[in-house]
Coordinates of C-alpha atoms and ligand atoms in Angstrom, one line a residue:
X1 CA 20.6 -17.6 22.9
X2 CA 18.8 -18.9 26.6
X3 CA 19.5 -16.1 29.1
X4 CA 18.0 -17.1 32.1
X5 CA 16.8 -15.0 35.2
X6 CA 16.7 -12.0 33.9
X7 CA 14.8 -9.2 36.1
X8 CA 13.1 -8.0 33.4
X9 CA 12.4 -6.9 29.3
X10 CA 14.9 -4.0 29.6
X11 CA 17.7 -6.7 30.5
X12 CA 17.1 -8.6 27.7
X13 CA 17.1 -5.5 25.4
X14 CA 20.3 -4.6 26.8
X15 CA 21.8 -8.2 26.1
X16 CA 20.1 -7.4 22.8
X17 CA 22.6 -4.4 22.5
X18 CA 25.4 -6.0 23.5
X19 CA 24.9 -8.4 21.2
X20 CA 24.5 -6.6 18.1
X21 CA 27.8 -4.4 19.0
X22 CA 30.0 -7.4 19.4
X23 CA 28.5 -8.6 16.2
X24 CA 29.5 -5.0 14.7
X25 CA 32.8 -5.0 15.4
X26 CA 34.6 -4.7 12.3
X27 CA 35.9 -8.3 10.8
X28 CA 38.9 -8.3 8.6
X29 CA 39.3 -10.6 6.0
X30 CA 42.3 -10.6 3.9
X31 CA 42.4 -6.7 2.4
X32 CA 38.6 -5.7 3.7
X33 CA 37.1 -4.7 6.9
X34 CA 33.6 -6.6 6.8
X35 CA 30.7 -5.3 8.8
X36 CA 28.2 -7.2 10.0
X37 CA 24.4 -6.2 11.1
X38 CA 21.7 -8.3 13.3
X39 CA 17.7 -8.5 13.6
X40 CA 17.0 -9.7 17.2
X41 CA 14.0 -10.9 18.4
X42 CA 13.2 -11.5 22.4
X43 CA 10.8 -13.6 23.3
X44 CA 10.4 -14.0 27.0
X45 CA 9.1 -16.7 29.5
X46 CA 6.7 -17.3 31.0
X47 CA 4.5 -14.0 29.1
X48 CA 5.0 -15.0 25.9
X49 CA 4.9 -19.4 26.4
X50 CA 6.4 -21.6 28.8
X51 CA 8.0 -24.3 26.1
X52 CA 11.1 -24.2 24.0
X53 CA 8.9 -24.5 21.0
X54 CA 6.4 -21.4 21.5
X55 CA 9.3 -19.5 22.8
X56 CA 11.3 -20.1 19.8
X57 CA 8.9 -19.6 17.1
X58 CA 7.7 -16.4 18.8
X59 CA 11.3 -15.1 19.1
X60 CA 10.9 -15.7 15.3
X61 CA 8.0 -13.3 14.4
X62 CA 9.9 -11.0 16.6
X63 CA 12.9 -11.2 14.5
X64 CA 11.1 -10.8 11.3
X65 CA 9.4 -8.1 13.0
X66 CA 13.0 -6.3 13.5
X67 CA 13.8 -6.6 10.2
X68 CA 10.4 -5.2 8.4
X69 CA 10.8 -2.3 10.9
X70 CA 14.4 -1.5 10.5
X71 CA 14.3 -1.6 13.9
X72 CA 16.8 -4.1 14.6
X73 CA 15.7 -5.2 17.9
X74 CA 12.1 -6.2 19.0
X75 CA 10.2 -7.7 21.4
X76 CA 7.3 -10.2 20.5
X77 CA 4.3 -8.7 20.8
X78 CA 0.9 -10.4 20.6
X79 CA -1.2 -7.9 18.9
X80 CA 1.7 -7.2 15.9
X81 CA 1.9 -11.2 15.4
X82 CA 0.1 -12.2 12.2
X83 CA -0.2 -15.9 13.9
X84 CA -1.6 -14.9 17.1
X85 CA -5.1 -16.6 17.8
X86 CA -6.8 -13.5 18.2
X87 CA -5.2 -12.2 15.4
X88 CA -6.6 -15.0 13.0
X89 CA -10.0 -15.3 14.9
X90 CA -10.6 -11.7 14.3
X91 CA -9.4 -11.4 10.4
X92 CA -12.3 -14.3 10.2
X93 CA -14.4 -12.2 12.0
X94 CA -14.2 -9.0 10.5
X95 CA -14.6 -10.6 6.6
X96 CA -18.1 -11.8 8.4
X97 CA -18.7 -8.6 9.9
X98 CA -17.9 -6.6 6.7
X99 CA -20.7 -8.8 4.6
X100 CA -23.2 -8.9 7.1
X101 CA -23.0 -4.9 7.7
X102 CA -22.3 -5.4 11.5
X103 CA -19.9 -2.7 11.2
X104 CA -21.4 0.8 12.3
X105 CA -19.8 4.5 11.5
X106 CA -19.7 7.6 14.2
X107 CA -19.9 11.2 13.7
X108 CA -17.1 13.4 15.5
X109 CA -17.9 17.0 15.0
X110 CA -15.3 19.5 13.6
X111 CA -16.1 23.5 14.7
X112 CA -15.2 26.4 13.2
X113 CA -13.2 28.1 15.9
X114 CA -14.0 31.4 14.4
X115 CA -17.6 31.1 14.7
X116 CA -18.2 28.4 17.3
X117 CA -19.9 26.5 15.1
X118 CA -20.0 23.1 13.9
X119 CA -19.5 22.8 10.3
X120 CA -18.7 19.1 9.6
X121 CA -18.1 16.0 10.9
X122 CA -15.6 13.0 10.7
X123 CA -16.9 9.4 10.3
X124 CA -15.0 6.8 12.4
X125 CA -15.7 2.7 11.7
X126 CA -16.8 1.4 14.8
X127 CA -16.8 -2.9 15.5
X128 CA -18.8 -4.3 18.3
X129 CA -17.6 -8.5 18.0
X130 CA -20.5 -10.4 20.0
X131 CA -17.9 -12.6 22.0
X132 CA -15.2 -9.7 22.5
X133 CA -16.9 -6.8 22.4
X134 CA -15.7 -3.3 21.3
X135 CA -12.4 -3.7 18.9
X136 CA -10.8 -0.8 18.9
X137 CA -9.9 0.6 14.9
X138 CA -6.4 1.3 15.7
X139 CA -6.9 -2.8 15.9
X140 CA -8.6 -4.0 13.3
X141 CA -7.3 -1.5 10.8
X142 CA -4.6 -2.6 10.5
X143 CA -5.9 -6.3 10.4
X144 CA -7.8 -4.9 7.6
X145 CA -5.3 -3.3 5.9
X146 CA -2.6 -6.3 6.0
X147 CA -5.6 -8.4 4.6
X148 CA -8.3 -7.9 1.2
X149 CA -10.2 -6.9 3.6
X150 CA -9.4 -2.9 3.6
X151 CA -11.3 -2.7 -0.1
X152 CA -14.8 -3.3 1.2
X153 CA -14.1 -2.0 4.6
X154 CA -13.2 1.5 3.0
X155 CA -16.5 1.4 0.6
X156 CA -18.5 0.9 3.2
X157 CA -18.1 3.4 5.4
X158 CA -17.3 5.8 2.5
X159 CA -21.2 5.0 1.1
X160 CA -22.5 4.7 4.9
X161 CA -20.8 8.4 5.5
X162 CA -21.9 9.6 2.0
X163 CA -25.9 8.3 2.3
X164 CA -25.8 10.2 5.8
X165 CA -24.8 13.6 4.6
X166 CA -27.3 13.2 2.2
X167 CA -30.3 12.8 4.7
X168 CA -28.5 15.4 6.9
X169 CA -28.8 18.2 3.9
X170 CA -32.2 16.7 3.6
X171 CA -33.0 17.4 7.2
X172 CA -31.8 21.1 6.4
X173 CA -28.3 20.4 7.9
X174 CA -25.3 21.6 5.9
X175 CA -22.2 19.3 7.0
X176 CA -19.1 18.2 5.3
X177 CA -18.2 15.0 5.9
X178 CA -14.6 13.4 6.1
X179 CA -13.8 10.1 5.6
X180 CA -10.5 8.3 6.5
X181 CA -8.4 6.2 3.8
X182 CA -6.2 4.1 4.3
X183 CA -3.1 4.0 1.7
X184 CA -4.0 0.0 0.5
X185 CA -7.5 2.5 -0.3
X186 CA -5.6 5.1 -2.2
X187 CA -3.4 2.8 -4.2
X188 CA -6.5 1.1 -5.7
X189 CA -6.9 1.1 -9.2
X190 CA -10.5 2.0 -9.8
X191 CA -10.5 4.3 -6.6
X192 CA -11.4 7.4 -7.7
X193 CA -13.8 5.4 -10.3
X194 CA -15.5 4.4 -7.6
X195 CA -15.8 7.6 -5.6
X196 CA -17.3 9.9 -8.4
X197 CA -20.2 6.7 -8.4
X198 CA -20.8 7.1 -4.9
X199 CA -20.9 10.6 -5.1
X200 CA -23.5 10.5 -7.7
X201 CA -25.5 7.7 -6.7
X202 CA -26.0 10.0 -3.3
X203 CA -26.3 13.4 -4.7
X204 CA -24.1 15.3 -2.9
X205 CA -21.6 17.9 -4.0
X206 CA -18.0 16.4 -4.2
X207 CA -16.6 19.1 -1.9
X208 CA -19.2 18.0 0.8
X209 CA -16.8 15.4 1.3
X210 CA -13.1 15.6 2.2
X211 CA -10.6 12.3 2.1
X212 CA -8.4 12.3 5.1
X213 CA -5.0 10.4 4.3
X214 CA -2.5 10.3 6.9
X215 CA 0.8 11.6 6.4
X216 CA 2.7 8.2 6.5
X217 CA 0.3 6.8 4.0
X218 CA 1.1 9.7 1.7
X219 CA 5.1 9.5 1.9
X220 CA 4.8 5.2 1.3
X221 CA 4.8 5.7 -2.1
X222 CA 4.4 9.8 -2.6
X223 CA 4.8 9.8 -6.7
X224 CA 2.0 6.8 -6.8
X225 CA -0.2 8.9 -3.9
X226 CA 0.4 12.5 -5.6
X227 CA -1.4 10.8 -9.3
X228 CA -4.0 9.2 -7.2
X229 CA -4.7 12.9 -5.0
X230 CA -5.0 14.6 -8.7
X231 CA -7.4 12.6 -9.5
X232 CA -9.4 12.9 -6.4
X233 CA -9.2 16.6 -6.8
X234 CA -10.6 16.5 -10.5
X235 CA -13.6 15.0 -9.4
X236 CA -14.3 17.9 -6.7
X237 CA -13.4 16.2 -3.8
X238 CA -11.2 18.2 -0.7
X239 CA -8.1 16.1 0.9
X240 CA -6.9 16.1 4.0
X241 CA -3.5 15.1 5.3
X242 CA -4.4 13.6 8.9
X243 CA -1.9 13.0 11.4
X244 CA 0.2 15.4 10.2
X245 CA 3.7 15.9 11.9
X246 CA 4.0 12.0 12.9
X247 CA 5.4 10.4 10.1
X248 CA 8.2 11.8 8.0
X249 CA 7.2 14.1 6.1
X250 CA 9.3 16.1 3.3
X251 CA 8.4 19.8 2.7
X252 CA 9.1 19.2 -0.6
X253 CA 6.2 16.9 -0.9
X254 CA 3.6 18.5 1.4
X255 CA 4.2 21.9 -1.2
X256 CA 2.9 19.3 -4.1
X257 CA 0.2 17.5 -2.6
X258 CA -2.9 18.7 -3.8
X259 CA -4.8 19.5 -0.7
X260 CA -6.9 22.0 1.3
X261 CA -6.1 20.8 4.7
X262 CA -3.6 19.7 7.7
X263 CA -4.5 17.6 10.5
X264 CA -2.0 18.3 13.1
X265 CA -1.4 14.7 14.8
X266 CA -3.3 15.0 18.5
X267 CA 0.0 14.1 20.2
X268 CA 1.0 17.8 19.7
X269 CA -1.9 19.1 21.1
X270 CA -3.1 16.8 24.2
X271 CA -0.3 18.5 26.2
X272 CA 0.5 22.2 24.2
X273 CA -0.6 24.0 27.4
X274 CA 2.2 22.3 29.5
X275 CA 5.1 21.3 27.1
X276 CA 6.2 24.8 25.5
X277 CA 7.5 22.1 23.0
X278 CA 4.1 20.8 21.9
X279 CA 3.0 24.3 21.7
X280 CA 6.0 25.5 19.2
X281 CA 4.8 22.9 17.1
X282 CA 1.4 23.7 17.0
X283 CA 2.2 27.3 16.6
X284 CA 4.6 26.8 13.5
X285 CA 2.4 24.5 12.4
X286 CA -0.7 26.3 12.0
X287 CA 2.3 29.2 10.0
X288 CA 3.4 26.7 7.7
X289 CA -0.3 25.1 6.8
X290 CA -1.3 29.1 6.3
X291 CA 1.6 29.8 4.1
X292 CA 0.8 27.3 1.9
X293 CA -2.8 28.1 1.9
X294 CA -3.8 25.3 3.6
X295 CA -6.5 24.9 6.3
X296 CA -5.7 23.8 9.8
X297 CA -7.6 21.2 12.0
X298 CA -6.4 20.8 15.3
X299 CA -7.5 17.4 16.9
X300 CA -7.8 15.8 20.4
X301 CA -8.9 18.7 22.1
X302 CA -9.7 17.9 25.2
X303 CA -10.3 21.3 27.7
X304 CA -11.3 24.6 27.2
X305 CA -8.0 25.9 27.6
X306 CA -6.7 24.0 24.7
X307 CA -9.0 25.5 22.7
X308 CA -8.4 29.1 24.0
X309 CA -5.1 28.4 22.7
X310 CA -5.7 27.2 19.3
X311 CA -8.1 29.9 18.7
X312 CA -5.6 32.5 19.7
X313 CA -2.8 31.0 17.5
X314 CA -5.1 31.1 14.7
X315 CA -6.1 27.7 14.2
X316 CA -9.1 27.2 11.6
X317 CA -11.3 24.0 12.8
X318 CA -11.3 22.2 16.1
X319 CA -12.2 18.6 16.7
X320 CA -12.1 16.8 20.2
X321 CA -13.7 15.2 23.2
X322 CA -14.2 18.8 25.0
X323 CA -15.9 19.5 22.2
X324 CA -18.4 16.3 21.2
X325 CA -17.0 13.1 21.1
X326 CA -17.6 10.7 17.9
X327 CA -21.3 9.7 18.5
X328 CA -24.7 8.1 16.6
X329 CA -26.0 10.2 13.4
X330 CA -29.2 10.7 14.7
X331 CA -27.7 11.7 18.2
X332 CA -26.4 14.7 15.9
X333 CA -29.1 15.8 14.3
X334 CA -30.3 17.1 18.0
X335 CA -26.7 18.4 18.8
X336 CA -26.7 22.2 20.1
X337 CA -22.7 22.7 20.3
X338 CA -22.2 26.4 20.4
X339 CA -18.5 26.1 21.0
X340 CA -16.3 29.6 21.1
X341 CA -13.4 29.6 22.7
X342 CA -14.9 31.9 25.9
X343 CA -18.2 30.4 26.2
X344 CA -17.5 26.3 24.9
X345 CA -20.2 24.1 26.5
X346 CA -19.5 20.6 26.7
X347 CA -22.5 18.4 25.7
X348 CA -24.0 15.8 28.0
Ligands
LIG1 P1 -7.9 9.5 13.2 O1 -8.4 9.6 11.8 O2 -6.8 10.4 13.5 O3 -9.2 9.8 14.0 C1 -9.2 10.6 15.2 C2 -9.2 9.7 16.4 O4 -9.0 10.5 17.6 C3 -10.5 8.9 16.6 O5 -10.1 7.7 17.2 C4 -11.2 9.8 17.7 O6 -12.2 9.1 18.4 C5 -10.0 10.2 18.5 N1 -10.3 11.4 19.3 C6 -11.1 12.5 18.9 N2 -11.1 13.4 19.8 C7 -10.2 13.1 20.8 C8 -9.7 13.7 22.0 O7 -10.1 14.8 22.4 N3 -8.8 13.0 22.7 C9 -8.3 11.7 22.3 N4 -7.4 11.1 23.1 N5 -8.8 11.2 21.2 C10 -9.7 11.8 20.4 P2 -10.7 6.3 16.7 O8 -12.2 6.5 16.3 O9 -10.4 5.3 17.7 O10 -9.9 6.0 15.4 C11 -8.6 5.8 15.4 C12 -8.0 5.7 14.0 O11 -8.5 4.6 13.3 C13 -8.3 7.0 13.2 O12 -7.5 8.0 13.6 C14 -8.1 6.4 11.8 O13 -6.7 6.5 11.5 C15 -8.5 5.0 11.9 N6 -9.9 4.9 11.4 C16 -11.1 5.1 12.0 N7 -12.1 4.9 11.2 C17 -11.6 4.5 10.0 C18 -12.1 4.2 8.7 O14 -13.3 4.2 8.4 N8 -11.2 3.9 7.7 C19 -9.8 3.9 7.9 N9 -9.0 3.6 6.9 N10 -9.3 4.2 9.1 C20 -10.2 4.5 10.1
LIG2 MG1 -8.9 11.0 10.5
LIG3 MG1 -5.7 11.9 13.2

């Protein structure tokens, strides 16, 4: 369909819906009532190309994109499009960048709330590309992850991470270090293989390290993920469900899932000490993770109040920008963070 002059994306969403309800209006034939279902893609001039050709093939991907997601209407977007030039320059770019270690890992600290002090950290891949500068992870993640390219991006930062704690203990500093997988990493055959190597080869205790899997990884394929977390766990390693409360997670699994910890997603807690909502969440939250034993992190802290409030509802650890922000290894070795939730000091 051409609909022209329309004032904007909303009104081609809408004649999206209409669309798909006419289309679901029940069709009799003979004895049955058929019911039919639509994927729509939009694509829109002049944002997304100004010829019949580019406009078609991108209200294409858009389509397919509707489909994959369930979602059954979508509008093209650039950065989701497998074919977009940026898309393909940077999967080029980041196989280079993966073999020629121009990758680089971050430390974010994690503190104890009950003492103030900092008792681990959380490595975060960082990409600097020379022509387009800082690509964000949430980016090229997911770039990695749709690609081969997730394998040797996730044993890199897990020995990068690993190598660091050790000359941290070294240097007389005690940290636990967490280290994010994705689910392509945790559905790898020889994964935890390859994790009790690493561990070796460094030195350092298993439980020094804790794999953070987010919650939508973990309920892709939960039976598959469950066997893989067991095996993890033999070895000595702690897990980590991280952005918990964002995907959809079953009770039933979470009371399975050998871990020690919940990440409560920072949606929750940017806003708890505005939207009583928010805060509900994080309150019952921090019940549930308790009543099953587990540990609770509270991320994306960002003011003393927040923290003042996690610390009153009981939360265990605390990891934000009020706090430290994700910064160089040796920048941490000099860190004085003497965080409680009356006297937190922000670091320069
Ligand atoms: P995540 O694992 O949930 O990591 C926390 C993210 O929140 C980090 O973003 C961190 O910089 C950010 N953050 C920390 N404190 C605050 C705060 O106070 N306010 C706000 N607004 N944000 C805060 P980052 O580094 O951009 O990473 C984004 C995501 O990319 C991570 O989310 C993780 O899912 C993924 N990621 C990062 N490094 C790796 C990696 O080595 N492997 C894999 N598989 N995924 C990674
Ligand atoms: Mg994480
Ligand atoms: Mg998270």
């Amino acid at each position: 369909m051409l609909v022209p002059a329309l004032p904007d994306w909303d009104a081609a969403v809408e004649v999206g819906r209409l669309v798909r309800a006419t289309l679901g209006q029940p069709l009799p034939i003979e004895q049955l009532e058929l019911a039919v279902t639509g994927s729509i893609g939009i694509a829109l001039g002049p944002d997304h190309g100004s010829d019949p050709d580019l406009l078609l093939q991108r209200a294409d991907v858009a389509m397919y994109q509707a489909k994959e997601g369930h979602s059954s209407i979508e509008v093209y977007a650039a950065e989701r499009d497998q074919y977009s030039p940026r898309r393909l320059a940077l999967v080029g770019a980041l196989r280079a960048a993966i073999e020629q270690r121009e990758l680089t890992v971050v430390y974010q600290p994690k503190v104890e709330l009950a003492s103030g002090q900092m008792v681990g950290v959380e490595a975060l891949v960082r990409w600097h590309h020379p022509e387009h500068g800082p690509v964000p992870p949430d980016e090229f993640i997911p770039i990695a992850e749709s690609t081969a390219l997730i394998q040797p991006l996730g044993q890199f930062v897990l020995e990068t991470a690993l190598n660091q704690a050790r000359r941290w203990q070294d240097a007389g500093l005690c940290l636990h270090v967490a280290v994010n997988l994705s689910v392509r990493n945790l559905l790898e055959p020889t994964l935890v293989d390859r994790v009790a190597e690493l561990l070796r080869r460094s030195g350092i205790t298993p439980s020094t390290l804790t794999l953070e899997i987010t919650e939508s990884g973990v309920m892709t394929d939960p039976e598959a993920a469950i066997a893989v977390l067991w095996g993890l766990r033999r070895i000595g390693v702690r897990l980590s469900v991280d952005d918990f409360g964002t995907g959809y997670s079953s009770l039933a699994y979470l009371k399975r899932l050998p871990v020690d910890e919940v990440k409560l997603d920072k949606s929750f807690v940017l806003n708890m000490t505005a939207d009583k909502h928010d805060a509900a969440i994080v309150r019952s939250t921090i019940e549930l993770a308790h009543n099953l034993g587990l540990q609770l992190v509270a991320e994306g802290i960002e003011d003393q109040e927040t923290l003042e409030l996690l610390a009153a509802l009981g939360c265990d650890l605390a990891q934000g920008y009020h706090l430290a922000r994700p910064m160089q290894a040796d920048q941490l070795v000099h860190l004085r963070l003497h965080a409680s939730p009356s006297t937190a000091s922000r670091p320069a």
